[in-house]
Amino acid sequence: DQQVKQNSPSLSVQEGRISILNCDYTNSMFDYFLWYKKYPAEGPTFLISISSIKDKNEDGRFTVFLNKSAKHLSLHIVPSQPGDSAVYFCAASAVSNYQLIWGAGTKLIIKP
Amino acid sequence: KAGVTQTPRYLIKTRGQQVTLSCSPISGHRSVSWYQQTPGQGLQFLFEYFSETQRNKGNFPGRFSGRQFSNSRSEMNVSTLELGDSALYLCASSPQWPSSYNEQFFGPGTRLTVL
């Protein structure tokens, strides 16, 4: 049972436009969410996180939105840059077991 | 500060063999977590060690085990390898436990192929 789902395996966006990556979850116990990005042949690197007591968190070009009632979060990248081309993972955690549960990832391609 | 290092980077084994993977965390980090990533899948949590104690274990068979040393370096062992164990094994370090509520710093991974 996939508790964290990223339904778009890939996304192509024009440079300078907004990239929106989506993530859905099923476990209502999740209370902390993180986004990581991964380049080929490298480990994931942390991007941004959000606690369930918030509905938005911003860090530079990156903004994460959380809709608890819909069990949905999204990552907005504005403006998109060529270096943003990578695989993006969302992950969720709950105090019930402290295990980080990951989505399958979305490959973002930024077109020049 | 040096990043997380994992050795070896690539490994080829045959079914039934065992394998040991090594991870050196960032200096000062006491938490080390291990993940398995298979093609098209997200990372699957294996276990987390903090101050030499296993604090958390994912849903993997007992063939998967690990340990952490007093210098925070960690090893992961897989015994009686199966074809399905072929994967990228990632190690991540964090200054605090639980790492799932903190930023984790990942190594480049060990690519294990089981023939």
mmCIF file of N, CA and C in Angstrom, chain B residues 23-30 32 52 68-74:
data_model
loop_
_atom_site.group_PDB
_atom_site.id
_atom_site.type_symbol
_atom_site.label_atom_id
_atom_site.label_comp_id
_atom_site.label_asym_id
_atom_site.label_seq_id
_atom_site.Cartn_x
_atom_site.Cartn_y
_atom_site.Cartn_z
ATOM 1 N N CYS B 23 29.311 2.939 5.541
ATOM 2 C CA CYS B 23 28.892 4.334 5.458
ATOM 3 C C CYS B 23 29.609 5.146 6.531
ATOM 4 N N SER B 24 30.239 6.242 6.098
ATOM 5 C CA SER B 24 30.847 7.174 7.047
ATOM 6 C C SER B 24 30.055 8.464 7.036
ATOM 7 N N PRO B 25 29.420 8.818 8.151
ATOM 8 C CA PRO B 25 28.572 10.023 8.172
ATOM 9 C C PRO B 25 29.402 11.296 8.232
ATOM 10 N N ILE B 26 28.718 12.403 8.098
ATOM 11 C CA ILE B 26 29.354 13.704 8.287
ATOM 12 C C ILE B 26 29.836 13.800 9.735
ATOM 13 N N SER B 27 31.016 14.378 9.905
ATOM 14 C CA SER B 27 31.588 14.496 11.236
ATOM 15 C C SER B 27 30.617 15.200 12.186
ATOM 16 N N GLY B 28 30.393 14.589 13.336
ATOM 17 C CA GLY B 28 29.478 15.169 14.313
ATOM 18 C C GLY B 28 28.059 14.654 14.223
ATOM 19 N N HIS B 29 27.722 13.996 13.121
ATOM 20 C CA HIS B 29 26.380 13.423 12.982
ATOM 21 C C HIS B 29 26.337 12.073 13.668
ATOM 22 N N ARG B 30 25.319 11.868 14.495
ATOM 23 C CA ARG B 30 25.225 10.624 15.243
ATOM 24 C C ARG B 30 24.142 9.683 14.725
ATOM 25 N N VAL B 32 22.497 7.599 11.600
ATOM 26 C CA VAL B 32 22.720 7.048 10.259
ATOM 27 C C VAL B 32 21.511 6.200 9.890
ATOM 28 N N GLU B 52 24.968 4.280 18.321
ATOM 29 C CA GLU B 52 25.251 2.832 18.312
ATOM 30 C C GLU B 52 24.037 1.952 18.584
ATOM 31 N N GLN B 68 26.238 0.135 14.142
ATOM 32 C CA GLN B 68 26.900 1.430 14.158
ATOM 33 C C GLN B 68 28.010 1.386 15.194
ATOM 34 N N PHE B 69 29.121 1.978 14.844
ATOM 35 C CA PHE B 69 30.284 1.962 15.718
ATOM 36 C C PHE B 69 30.356 3.243 16.552
ATOM 37 N N SER B 70 31.285 3.254 17.483
ATOM 38 C CA SER B 70 31.383 4.393 18.402
ATOM 39 C C SER B 70 31.760 5.686 17.680
ATOM 40 N N ASN B 71 32.367 5.582 16.506
ATOM 41 C CA ASN B 71 32.708 6.793 15.739
ATOM 42 C C ASN B 71 31.572 7.180 14.773
ATOM 43 N N SER B 72 30.415 6.555 14.928
ATOM 44 C CA SER B 72 29.189 6.779 14.154
ATOM 45 C C SER B 72 29.201 6.131 12.769
ATOM 46 N N ARG B 73 30.333 5.592 12.352
ATOM 47 C CA ARG B 73 30.359 4.858 11.088
ATOM 48 C C ARG B 73 29.391 3.679 11.185
ATOM 49 N N SER B 74 28.792 3.337 10.057
ATOM 50 C CA SER B 74 27.791 2.277 10.079
ATOM 51 C C SER B 74 28.058 1.271 8.969
#
